[in-house]
Coordinates of C-alpha atoms and ligand atoms in Angstrom, one line a residue:
M22 CA 46.1 -17.6 -13.8
P23 CA 48.4 -15.4 -15.8
H24 CA 52.0 -16.6 -15.5
H25 CA 55.3 -15.2 -16.6
D26 CA 59.0 -16.0 -16.3
V27 CA 59.5 -12.4 -15.3
L28 CA 56.8 -10.1 -13.9
V29 CA 57.7 -6.5 -13.9
I30 CA 55.6 -4.2 -11.7
G31 CA 55.9 -0.7 -13.0
A32 CA 56.3 0.6 -16.6
G33 CA 58.4 3.7 -16.2
L34 CA 61.9 3.8 -17.6
A35 CA 63.2 1.2 -15.0
G36 CA 60.4 -1.2 -15.6
Q37 CA 60.4 -0.9 -19.4
R38 CA 64.1 -1.2 -19.6
A39 CA 64.0 -4.3 -17.4
A40 CA 61.2 -5.9 -19.5
L41 CA 63.1 -5.3 -22.7
S42 CA 66.3 -6.9 -21.5
A43 CA 64.4 -9.9 -20.0
A44 CA 62.7 -10.3 -23.3
E45 CA 66.0 -10.2 -25.1
Q46 CA 67.0 -13.2 -23.0
G47 CA 64.0 -15.1 -24.4
A48 CA 62.0 -14.8 -21.2
N49 CA 58.2 -14.5 -21.2
V50 CA 57.5 -11.2 -19.6
G51 CA 54.5 -9.5 -18.0
I52 CA 54.7 -5.8 -17.3
I53 CA 52.0 -4.2 -15.1
S54 CA 51.3 -0.5 -14.8
K55 CA 48.6 1.3 -12.9
V56 CA 48.6 4.0 -15.5
H57 CA 49.3 3.8 -19.2
P58 CA 53.0 3.2 -19.4
V59 CA 53.9 6.5 -21.2
R60 CA 52.1 8.4 -18.4
S61 CA 54.6 7.1 -15.8
H62 CA 56.4 9.8 -13.9
S63 CA 59.5 9.2 -16.0
N64 CA 57.6 11.1 -18.7
A65 CA 58.1 14.3 -16.7
A66 CA 61.9 14.1 -16.6
Q67 CA 63.1 17.3 -18.1
G68 CA 66.8 18.1 -17.8
G69 CA 68.6 15.0 -19.2
I70 CA 70.7 12.0 -18.5
N71 CA 74.4 11.9 -17.5
A72 CA 77.2 10.0 -19.3
A73 CA 80.9 10.7 -19.6
L74 CA 80.8 10.3 -23.4
D75 CA 83.2 13.1 -24.3
P76 CA 86.8 11.9 -24.9
E77 CA 87.9 14.6 -22.6
D78 CA 85.7 13.4 -19.8
S79 CA 86.0 10.1 -18.0
W80 CA 83.8 7.7 -16.2
E81 CA 86.1 8.0 -13.1
S82 CA 85.3 11.8 -13.0
H83 CA 81.6 11.1 -13.3
A84 CA 81.9 8.5 -10.5
F85 CA 83.8 10.8 -8.2
D86 CA 81.3 13.6 -8.7
T87 CA 78.5 11.1 -7.8
V88 CA 80.4 9.8 -4.7
K89 CA 81.0 13.4 -3.6
G90 CA 77.4 14.3 -4.4
S91 CA 76.2 11.4 -2.3
D92 CA 78.1 12.9 0.6
Y93 CA 80.1 9.6 0.6
L94 CA 77.0 7.5 1.5
G95 CA 76.7 6.0 -2.1
D96 CA 78.1 2.5 -2.6
Q97 CA 81.2 3.0 -4.8
D98 CA 81.0 -0.4 -6.5
A99 CA 77.5 0.4 -7.8
I100 CA 78.5 3.9 -8.7
E101 CA 81.4 2.6 -10.8
I102 CA 79.2 0.2 -12.7
M103 CA 76.6 3.0 -13.4
C104 CA 79.2 5.5 -14.6
R105 CA 81.2 3.0 -16.6
E106 CA 78.2 1.6 -18.4
A107 CA 76.6 5.0 -19.0
P108 CA 78.2 5.9 -22.4
D109 CA 77.2 2.7 -24.1
E110 CA 73.7 2.9 -22.7
L111 CA 73.3 6.4 -24.0
L112 CA 74.5 5.4 -27.5
E113 CA 72.2 2.4 -27.5
L114 CA 69.2 4.7 -26.7
E115 CA 70.3 7.0 -29.5
H116 CA 70.4 4.0 -31.9
L117 CA 67.0 2.9 -30.8
G118 CA 65.7 6.3 -31.8
V119 CA 66.0 8.8 -29.0
T120 CA 66.5 12.1 -30.7
F121 CA 69.2 13.6 -28.4
H122 CA 70.0 17.2 -29.0
R123 CA 72.8 17.8 -31.5
D124 CA 74.9 21.0 -31.7
E125 CA 75.7 23.0 -34.7
T126 CA 78.6 20.7 -35.6
G127 CA 76.2 17.7 -35.6
H128 CA 77.6 16.2 -32.4
L129 CA 75.5 15.3 -29.4
G130 CA 75.0 18.5 -27.4
K131 CA 75.4 18.5 -23.7
R132 CA 74.6 20.9 -20.8
A133 CA 76.1 21.5 -17.4
F134 CA 74.3 20.1 -14.4
G135 CA 74.7 20.5 -10.6
G136 CA 77.6 18.9 -8.8
A137 CA 79.3 17.8 -12.0
S138 CA 82.9 18.7 -12.9
A139 CA 82.2 18.6 -16.6
A140 CA 79.1 19.2 -18.8
R141 CA 77.9 15.7 -19.4
T142 CA 74.1 15.9 -19.4
Y143 CA 72.6 14.8 -22.7
Y144 CA 69.0 15.9 -23.4
V145 CA 66.1 16.2 -25.7
A146 CA 65.1 19.9 -25.1
D147 CA 63.4 19.7 -21.7
I148 CA 61.4 16.6 -22.4
T149 CA 64.2 14.0 -22.1
G150 CA 62.2 11.5 -20.0
Q151 CA 59.2 11.6 -22.4
A152 CA 61.5 11.1 -25.4
I153 CA 63.2 8.0 -23.9
L154 CA 60.0 6.5 -22.5
H155 CA 58.2 6.6 -25.9
V156 CA 61.2 5.0 -27.6
L157 CA 61.3 2.2 -25.1
Y158 CA 57.6 1.7 -25.4
E159 CA 57.9 1.3 -29.2
Q160 CA 60.6 -1.3 -28.6
L161 CA 58.5 -3.2 -26.1
M162 CA 55.7 -3.4 -28.7
K163 CA 58.0 -5.3 -31.1
H164 CA 58.3 -8.2 -28.7
D165 CA 55.6 -10.8 -28.8
V166 CA 56.9 -12.3 -25.5
V167 CA 56.1 -9.1 -23.6
H168 CA 52.5 -8.9 -22.3
R169 CA 51.4 -5.5 -21.1
Y170 CA 48.9 -5.1 -18.4
E171 CA 48.0 -1.4 -18.7
E172 CA 45.9 0.1 -16.0
W173 CA 46.3 -2.8 -13.6
F174 CA 47.1 -2.1 -9.9
T175 CA 49.2 -4.5 -7.9
T176 CA 48.1 -4.7 -4.2
A177 CA 50.4 -7.3 -2.7
L178 CA 53.3 -9.6 -3.4
V179 CA 53.0 -13.4 -2.9
Q180 CA 55.5 -15.7 -1.3
D181 CA 55.8 -19.5 -1.2
E182 CA 56.3 -21.5 2.0
E183 CA 60.0 -21.0 1.8
G184 CA 59.7 -17.2 1.5
K185 CA 60.5 -17.0 -2.2
V186 CA 58.4 -14.6 -4.2
S187 CA 56.1 -16.5 -6.5
G188 CA 53.8 -13.8 -7.9
A189 CA 51.6 -10.8 -7.1
V190 CA 47.9 -10.0 -6.6
T191 CA 46.7 -7.3 -9.0
R192 CA 43.4 -5.5 -9.7
N193 CA 42.3 -4.8 -13.2
I194 CA 41.3 -1.1 -12.8
R195 CA 38.9 -1.2 -15.8
D196 CA 36.5 -3.8 -14.3
G197 CA 37.6 -4.3 -10.7
S198 CA 38.5 -8.0 -11.2
M199 CA 41.3 -9.4 -9.1
E200 CA 44.0 -11.7 -10.5
L201 CA 46.7 -13.8 -9.0
F202 CA 49.8 -13.7 -11.2
A203 CA 52.4 -16.4 -11.0
A204 CA 56.0 -15.5 -11.8
K205 CA 59.5 -17.1 -11.5
S206 CA 60.9 -13.6 -10.8
V207 CA 59.2 -10.3 -9.8
I208 CA 60.9 -7.0 -10.6
L209 CA 59.6 -4.0 -8.7
A210 CA 59.8 -0.7 -10.6
T211 CA 57.0 1.4 -9.2
G212 CA 59.0 4.7 -8.8
G213 CA 59.3 7.1 -6.0
N214 CA 57.2 8.2 -3.0
G215 CA 56.9 12.0 -3.5
Q216 CA 53.2 12.1 -2.8
V217 CA 54.0 11.4 0.8
F218 CA 55.0 15.1 0.8
N219 CA 52.9 18.0 -0.2
P220 CA 53.8 19.9 -2.4
T221 CA 56.0 17.7 -4.5
T222 CA 57.2 17.7 -8.1
N223 CA 56.1 14.0 -8.4
A224 CA 53.0 12.9 -10.3
L225 CA 49.9 11.7 -8.3
V226 CA 50.9 8.1 -9.0
C227 CA 54.2 8.3 -7.1
T228 CA 52.9 6.8 -3.9
G229 CA 55.8 4.4 -3.0
D230 CA 53.6 1.3 -3.6
A231 CA 56.4 -1.3 -4.1
I232 CA 58.5 0.2 -1.3
A233 CA 55.6 -0.6 1.0
M234 CA 54.7 -4.0 -0.6
A235 CA 58.3 -5.2 -0.3
Y236 CA 58.6 -3.9 3.3
R237 CA 55.5 -5.7 4.3
I238 CA 57.0 -9.1 3.2
G239 CA 60.2 -8.3 5.1
A240 CA 62.5 -6.7 2.5
P241 CA 64.9 -4.2 4.2
L242 CA 64.5 -0.6 3.1
M243 CA 67.7 1.5 2.9
D244 CA 68.6 5.2 3.1
M245 CA 64.9 6.1 3.6
E246 CA 65.8 9.3 5.4
M247 CA 67.4 10.7 2.3
I248 CA 64.7 12.7 0.6
Q249 CA 65.8 15.2 -2.0
Y250 CA 64.3 18.7 -2.0
H251 CA 64.9 20.2 -5.4
P252 CA 66.1 23.9 -5.3
T253 CA 63.7 25.2 -8.0
T254 CA 60.0 24.4 -7.6
L255 CA 57.0 26.6 -7.8
A256 CA 55.7 27.5 -4.3
G257 CA 52.5 25.9 -3.4
L258 CA 52.2 23.8 -6.6
G259 CA 55.5 22.0 -6.4
L260 CA 55.9 22.1 -10.2
L261 CA 59.5 21.7 -11.2
I262 CA 61.7 24.2 -13.0
T263 CA 64.5 22.0 -14.4
E264 CA 68.0 22.3 -13.1
G265 CA 68.7 22.6 -16.9
A266 CA 67.7 26.3 -16.4
R267 CA 70.7 26.8 -14.1
G268 CA 72.7 24.5 -16.4
E269 CA 72.0 27.0 -19.2
G270 CA 73.2 29.8 -17.0
A271 CA 70.3 31.1 -14.9
H272 CA 71.1 32.9 -11.6
L273 CA 69.5 32.8 -8.1
Y274 CA 68.8 36.1 -6.3
N275 CA 67.3 36.9 -2.9
A276 CA 64.9 39.7 -2.3
D277 CA 67.8 42.1 -1.7
G278 CA 69.0 41.4 -5.2
E279 CA 72.1 39.5 -3.9
R280 CA 73.3 36.5 -5.9
F281 CA 73.5 34.6 -2.6
M282 CA 75.2 31.4 -3.8
E283 CA 78.4 33.4 -3.7
K284 CA 78.3 32.9 0.1
Y285 CA 77.5 29.2 0.1
A286 CA 79.3 27.7 -2.9
P287 CA 81.7 30.3 -4.4
N288 CA 83.1 27.9 -7.0
K289 CA 80.1 26.1 -8.4
M290 CA 77.6 28.9 -7.5
E291 CA 74.1 27.8 -8.7
L292 CA 75.5 24.5 -9.9
A293 CA 76.5 23.2 -6.5
S294 CA 74.7 20.0 -5.7
R295 CA 71.0 20.1 -4.9
D296 CA 71.2 19.6 -1.1
V297 CA 73.6 22.6 -0.9
V298 CA 71.6 24.9 -3.1
S299 CA 68.3 24.0 -1.4
R300 CA 69.8 24.7 2.1
A301 CA 71.2 28.0 0.9
E302 CA 67.8 29.1 -0.4
Q303 CA 66.0 27.9 2.7
T304 CA 68.5 29.8 4.9
E305 CA 67.9 33.0 2.9
I306 CA 64.2 32.5 3.2
N307 CA 64.3 31.7 7.0
E308 CA 66.6 34.6 7.7
G309 CA 64.2 37.1 6.1
R310 CA 66.0 37.7 2.8
G311 CA 63.3 35.9 0.7
F312 CA 60.2 37.4 -0.9
P313 CA 57.0 37.7 1.1
D314 CA 55.6 34.5 -0.6
G315 CA 58.5 32.5 1.0
T316 CA 60.6 32.2 -2.2
V317 CA 63.7 33.4 -3.9
A318 CA 64.1 34.3 -7.5
L319 CA 65.4 32.3 -10.4
D320 CA 66.5 34.7 -13.2
I321 CA 66.4 32.9 -16.6
T322 CA 66.5 36.1 -18.5
V323 CA 70.3 35.9 -18.6
V324 CA 70.0 32.9 -21.0
P325 CA 69.7 34.0 -24.6
R326 CA 66.1 34.1 -25.8
K327 CA 66.8 31.8 -28.8
R328 CA 68.3 29.2 -26.5
I329 CA 65.3 29.4 -24.1
H330 CA 63.0 28.6 -27.0
E331 CA 65.3 25.8 -28.1
A332 CA 66.3 24.1 -24.9
L333 CA 63.8 25.2 -22.2
R334 CA 60.5 25.5 -24.1
E335 CA 58.5 23.4 -21.6
I336 CA 59.7 25.7 -18.8
L337 CA 58.6 28.6 -20.8
N338 CA 55.1 27.1 -20.8
V339 CA 55.2 26.2 -17.1
G340 CA 56.2 29.8 -16.2
R341 CA 53.4 31.3 -18.3
D342 CA 50.7 28.8 -17.4
F343 CA 51.3 28.2 -13.7
A344 CA 53.1 31.4 -12.5
G345 CA 51.9 34.0 -15.0
V346 CA 55.6 34.8 -15.7
D347 CA 57.3 35.2 -19.1
I348 CA 60.7 33.7 -18.1
T349 CA 62.4 35.4 -21.1
K350 CA 61.5 38.8 -19.5
E351 CA 61.4 38.4 -15.7
P352 CA 62.6 36.2 -12.9
I353 CA 60.4 33.5 -11.6
H354 CA 59.8 32.8 -7.8
I355 CA 60.9 29.4 -6.7
K356 CA 61.7 27.5 -3.5
P357 CA 63.0 24.1 -2.5
G358 CA 60.4 21.3 -2.9
N359 CA 60.1 17.6 -2.5
H360 CA 61.5 15.8 -5.5
Y361 CA 63.2 12.5 -5.1
A362 CA 63.7 9.5 -2.8
M363 CA 67.3 8.4 -2.7
G364 CA 66.3 5.4 -0.5
G365 CA 64.1 2.5 -1.3
V366 CA 64.2 -1.3 -1.4
K367 CA 67.8 -2.4 -0.7
S368 CA 69.0 -4.1 -3.8
D369 CA 72.4 -5.2 -5.3
T370 CA 73.9 -4.3 -8.6
D371 CA 71.8 -6.9 -10.4
G372 CA 68.7 -5.5 -8.7
L373 CA 68.3 -8.5 -6.3
T374 CA 66.8 -7.8 -3.0
S375 CA 67.2 -10.0 0.1
I376 CA 64.0 -11.8 -0.7
P377 CA 64.6 -14.7 -3.2
G378 CA 63.0 -14.1 -6.5
L379 CA 62.4 -10.4 -5.8
Y380 CA 64.3 -7.6 -7.6
A381 CA 63.9 -3.8 -7.3
V382 CA 65.1 -1.2 -9.8
G383 CA 64.6 2.6 -10.4
E384 CA 63.5 5.1 -7.9
C385 CA 61.7 2.5 -5.7
A386 CA 65.1 0.7 -5.2
C387 CA 68.2 1.7 -3.3
V388 CA 71.4 0.2 -4.9
S389 CA 72.7 2.8 -3.4
V390 CA 74.2 5.0 -6.2
H391 CA 72.8 8.3 -4.8
G392 CA 73.6 7.9 -1.1
G393 CA 72.7 11.1 0.7
N394 CA 72.0 13.2 -2.3
R395 CA 71.3 12.4 -6.0
L396 CA 73.0 14.5 -8.7
G397 CA 70.7 15.8 -11.3
A398 CA 70.4 13.6 -14.4
N399 CA 71.8 10.6 -12.6
S400 CA 68.3 9.1 -11.9
L401 CA 67.4 8.4 -15.5
L402 CA 70.7 6.8 -15.8
D403 CA 70.1 4.7 -12.7
T404 CA 66.7 3.5 -14.0
L405 CA 68.2 2.4 -17.3
I406 CA 71.5 0.8 -16.1
F407 CA 70.0 -1.2 -13.2
G408 CA 66.7 -1.9 -15.1
R409 CA 68.7 -3.5 -17.9
R410 CA 70.9 -5.5 -15.5
A411 CA 68.0 -6.8 -13.4
G412 CA 66.0 -7.7 -16.5
A413 CA 68.9 -9.7 -17.9
H414 CA 69.6 -11.4 -14.6
A415 CA 66.0 -12.4 -14.1
G416 CA 65.6 -13.4 -17.7
K417 CA 68.6 -15.8 -17.5
R418 CA 67.6 -17.1 -14.1
S419 CA 64.1 -18.1 -15.3
K420 CA 65.5 -20.5 -17.9
G421 CA 64.8 -24.1 -16.9
S422 CA 63.3 -23.3 -13.5
P423 CA 59.7 -24.4 -12.8
M424 CA 56.7 -22.0 -12.8
P425 CA 55.6 -21.5 -9.2
Q426 CA 52.0 -22.2 -8.1
P427 CA 51.2 -19.3 -5.8
S428 CA 48.5 -20.0 -3.2
R429 CA 45.0 -18.7 -3.9
A430 CA 44.8 -17.7 -0.2
S431 CA 46.8 -14.5 -1.1
L432 CA 44.1 -13.6 -3.6
D433 CA 41.3 -14.3 -1.1
D434 CA 43.1 -12.2 1.5
E435 CA 43.4 -9.2 -0.8
E436 CA 39.7 -9.6 -1.9
A437 CA 38.7 -9.6 1.7
R438 CA 40.8 -6.6 2.5
I439 CA 39.1 -4.6 -0.3
R440 CA 35.6 -5.9 0.6
A441 CA 36.2 -4.7 4.2
I442 CA 37.0 -1.2 2.9
F443 CA 33.7 -1.2 0.9
D444 CA 31.7 -2.6 3.9
R445 CA 32.8 0.1 6.3
E446 CA 30.2 2.4 7.8
R447 CA 30.5 5.8 6.3
S448 CA 32.2 7.6 9.1
G449 CA 35.7 8.8 9.9
R450 CA 37.9 11.0 7.8
R451 CA 38.1 11.0 4.0
V452 CA 41.2 9.5 2.4
S453 CA 41.9 12.9 0.8
E454 CA 41.9 14.7 4.2
I455 CA 44.3 12.1 5.7
K456 CA 46.6 12.4 2.7
A457 CA 46.6 16.2 2.9
E458 CA 47.6 16.1 6.6
L459 CA 50.3 13.6 5.9
G460 CA 51.8 15.6 3.1
A461 CA 51.7 18.9 5.0
T462 CA 53.2 17.3 8.1
M463 CA 56.1 15.7 6.2
D464 CA 56.8 19.0 4.4
E465 CA 56.8 20.9 7.6
K466 CA 58.9 18.6 9.8
C467 CA 60.9 16.4 7.4
S468 CA 62.2 18.7 4.7
V469 CA 65.4 20.7 4.2
Y470 CA 66.0 21.3 7.9
R471 CA 65.0 18.7 10.5
D472 CA 65.4 18.2 14.2
E473 CA 64.5 15.4 16.6
E474 CA 61.6 17.2 18.2
G475 CA 59.9 17.9 14.8
L476 CA 60.6 14.4 13.5
R477 CA 59.1 12.9 16.6
E478 CA 56.0 15.1 16.3
A479 CA 55.6 14.0 12.7
L480 CA 55.9 10.4 13.7
E481 CA 53.1 10.8 16.2
V482 CA 50.9 12.4 13.6
V483 CA 51.7 9.5 11.1
T484 CA 50.9 6.9 13.8
R485 CA 47.5 8.6 14.3
L486 CA 46.9 8.8 10.6
R487 CA 47.6 5.1 10.3
Q488 CA 44.7 4.4 12.6
E489 CA 42.5 6.9 10.8
A490 CA 43.4 5.4 7.4
K491 CA 42.4 1.9 8.7
V492 CA 38.8 3.1 9.1
A493 CA 38.6 5.7 6.3
T494 CA 35.7 5.2 4.0
V495 CA 35.5 5.5 0.3
D496 CA 32.5 7.0 -1.5
D497 CA 32.7 4.9 -4.7
R498 CA 31.9 1.2 -4.2
G499 CA 31.8 0.4 -7.9
T500 CA 34.0 -1.8 -10.0
I501 CA 34.9 0.4 -13.0
F502 CA 37.8 2.7 -12.7
N503 CA 37.4 3.0 -8.9
Q504 CA 40.1 5.6 -8.2
D505 CA 38.6 6.2 -4.8
L506 CA 39.5 2.7 -3.7
L507 CA 42.9 2.9 -5.2
G508 CA 43.5 6.1 -3.3
A509 CA 42.7 4.3 -0.1
L510 CA 45.1 1.5 -0.9
E511 CA 47.8 4.0 -1.9
L512 CA 47.3 5.9 1.3
Q513 CA 48.3 2.9 3.3
F514 CA 51.4 2.4 1.2
M515 CA 52.3 6.1 1.8
I516 CA 51.9 5.8 5.5
D517 CA 54.4 2.9 5.5
N518 CA 56.8 5.1 3.5
A519 CA 56.3 8.0 5.8
E520 CA 56.9 6.0 8.9
T521 CA 60.1 4.4 7.6
I522 CA 61.4 7.8 6.4
L523 CA 60.8 9.4 9.8
V524 CA 62.2 6.5 11.9
S525 CA 65.4 6.5 9.7
A526 CA 65.7 10.3 9.9
I527 CA 65.4 10.2 13.7
E528 CA 68.0 7.5 13.9
R529 CA 70.6 9.3 11.8
K530 CA 72.1 11.7 14.4
E531 CA 74.2 13.7 12.0
S532 CA 73.9 15.9 8.9
R533 CA 74.8 14.3 5.6
G534 CA 73.5 15.0 2.1
A535 CA 69.8 15.8 2.1
Q536 CA 69.4 15.1 5.9
Y537 CA 70.4 18.2 7.7
R538 CA 69.7 17.9 11.4
T539 CA 69.8 21.3 13.2
D540 CA 70.5 19.4 16.4
F541 CA 73.4 17.6 14.9
P542 CA 74.7 20.0 12.3
D543 CA 78.0 18.2 11.4
R544 CA 78.7 15.2 9.3
N545 CA 80.0 12.5 11.6
D546 CA 81.9 9.8 9.7
D547 CA 83.1 8.0 12.8
D548 CA 79.6 7.1 13.8
W549 CA 77.4 7.5 10.8
L550 CA 79.3 6.6 7.7
K551 CA 76.9 3.7 7.3
H552 CA 73.5 2.9 5.7
I553 CA 70.4 2.7 7.9
T554 CA 68.1 -0.1 6.9
V555 CA 64.6 -0.7 8.3
Q556 CA 62.5 -3.8 8.4
P557 CA 59.1 -4.7 10.0
N558 CA 59.8 -6.2 13.4
G559 CA 57.1 -8.9 13.4
D560 CA 54.9 -7.5 16.1
G561 CA 53.6 -4.7 13.8
E562 CA 55.1 -2.1 16.0
A563 CA 57.9 0.3 15.1
P564 CA 60.3 -0.8 12.3
E565 CA 63.5 -2.6 13.3
I566 CA 66.7 -0.7 12.6
E567 CA 69.9 -2.2 11.3
Y568 CA 73.0 -0.8 9.7
S569 CA 75.0 -1.8 6.7
E570 CA 78.5 -0.9 5.5
V571 CA 79.1 1.7 2.8
T572 CA 81.1 0.0 0.0
M573 CA 84.3 2.0 -0.7
T574 CA 86.5 1.3 -3.7
Q575 CA 88.8 4.2 -4.4
W576 CA 87.4 7.4 -2.8
E577 CA 88.0 8.2 0.8
P578 CA 85.6 10.6 2.5
E579 CA 86.7 14.3 2.2
E580 CA 85.2 17.6 3.3
R581 CA 82.6 18.5 0.7
T582 CA 82.8 22.0 -0.7
Y583 CA 81.5 23.4 -4.0
Ligands
FAD619 C1 59.3 16.5 -12.6 C2 60.5 15.5 -12.6 C3 61.6 15.8 -13.4 C4 62.7 14.9 -13.4 N1 63.8 15.2 -14.2 C5 64.8 14.3 -14.2 C6 65.9 14.5 -15.1 O1 65.9 15.4 -15.9 N2 66.9 13.6 -15.1 C7 66.9 12.6 -14.2 O2 67.9 11.8 -14.2 N3 65.9 12.4 -13.3 C8 64.8 13.2 -13.3 N4 63.8 13.0 -12.5 C9 63.8 11.7 -11.7 C10 63.4 10.6 -12.6 O3 62.5 11.0 -13.6 C11 62.7 9.5 -11.8 O4 63.5 9.1 -10.7 C12 62.6 8.2 -12.7 O5 62.0 8.6 -13.9 C13 61.8 7.1 -12.0 O6 61.6 6.1 -12.9 P1 61.0 4.7 -12.5 O7 60.9 3.9 -13.7 O8 61.7 4.2 -11.3 O9 59.5 5.1 -12.0 P2 58.3 5.9 -12.7 O10 58.6 6.5 -14.0 O11 57.7 6.7 -11.6 O12 57.3 4.7 -13.0 C14 56.6 3.9 -12.0 C15 55.7 2.9 -12.7 O13 55.1 2.1 -11.7 C16 53.8 1.9 -11.9 N5 53.2 1.6 -10.6 C17 53.3 2.3 -9.4 N6 52.6 1.6 -8.5 C18 52.0 0.6 -9.0 C19 51.1 -0.4 -8.6 N7 50.7 -0.5 -7.3 N8 50.7 -1.3 -9.4 C20 51.0 -1.3 -10.8 N9 51.9 -0.4 -11.3 C21 52.3 0.6 -10.4 C22 53.3 3.2 -12.5 O14 52.1 3.1 -13.3 C23 54.5 3.5 -13.4 O15 54.4 2.8 -14.6 C24 62.7 13.8 -12.5 C25 61.6 13.6 -11.7 C26 60.5 14.4 -11.7 C27 59.4 14.2 -10.8

């Protein structure tokens, strides 16, 4: 049985950062990833990472922008930690080898991003995630104490009799063998759940696996209703055009040629926070001022050509290859699209969840630093700060404590679950069909604008899809790289995510951040300045809802204008 002091599930930025800092504590670390680590979705991050590094900027200003961006739902103690530790983290990355952009004076160059009162986004052209991920991977390779399980898929978490997490069941994708891992601590870092929606900017692997696995063993999920729709994605495909484009000066226009952000955010214009810009675009589209393909236009031609080639070169390729548009010459059509999960497994500022031995970091976690709406370039920061903190905490904690002996019954259960999928009669719907209906339903009913009727309809669909998923058959019954089987397991994770998102969205009877309820259009601090958490309620029926306080330190809620 493989056994590790610290077992990290997920090898994106959060997982790799956690593994590195646990290893620095002398812990023996295992890190599992269902894809090669550098293919994690963090690789796709374009725009950059925030830090108040400039002497004229301050961590307090960064923190206030984050609190305001969160629509006052973010926990201010966690936000303070993130913003205070950001400059050192950024410098450490640079010293490890991340080639952050430098300006003509040789200083680190920065760009403006949405919702920020100062330009504090540091970047490597528009491949920032890739640059950081590769550097962390190189660092991990230096450590003999880090064992990498690349292309292994975790299917379930294992608890001992007292409820403490003692390991995980994982399938080796290459040969189909199943292993029971023992671990003193398990750190979840499996990223977001964008695939629950279609289209999405998220990679195919972003199926909310750990959110569902933690939920299944009773870990509360928090802020699940807060799903970010990014203002600039390609219609139909969901591909992202980085906020960096607006940071470099690009404008938004409706089909009448109006720079419509003047009406919605006269001060910050295109660089208001994402929820505000997405709502503005959707309003223009809904009220008939969009283009016939249901979009508005992003005009990047106002950015000097040389600068586009230097700082937005990937977007140049995306425009050409996926929209047939030369962004240096003509506007590109975009619309709001699913992008990011603010919610996730409730965890504290050391990544600890309410289940002993279990940590969660990165996009699958909810600390909550993003509250109702994440500011652009704060997610890479979140993955690194809380990844490092959780890794250090788990690494220290493992010293001197005995290695658990997880029960083989968990392995037997998972093997039986997979055998049952293979043994099913070939009938019912295909996994891909169920997934497509799930994604379309969520995008239609649980996106920029929501109401109770639509959310309840979506929940009914999800409840039916859960039953259909239970009997869906897979065509491939082989052992080697059986992606068909993994798709069936992921679908079940996604359905848990969808249900908890919808139940939370129905529960929150107000509009705040990314949740805009047309039937409750105002923010209501008296009743709803609190987190919604959901847990399974034992009888397998609808999730149980609880509330938790928002931690306030120095910023009282104010009206939010940009
Ligand atoms: C297109 C795009 C652009 C973005 N740009 C920016 C940006 O410029 N700035 C910013 O701050 N944020 C950005 N974000 C958000 C940010 O990139 C993500 O929130 C962040 O990278 C998530 O990192 P993570 O480590 O939590 O998860 P991920 O990078 O998604 O990694 C998840 C890991 O978990 C593994 N995994 C998942 N399930 C399992 C399982 N069952 N078993 C084993 N392994 C599993 C995967 O293999 C992977 O290694 C962007 C997001 C997208 C989609």
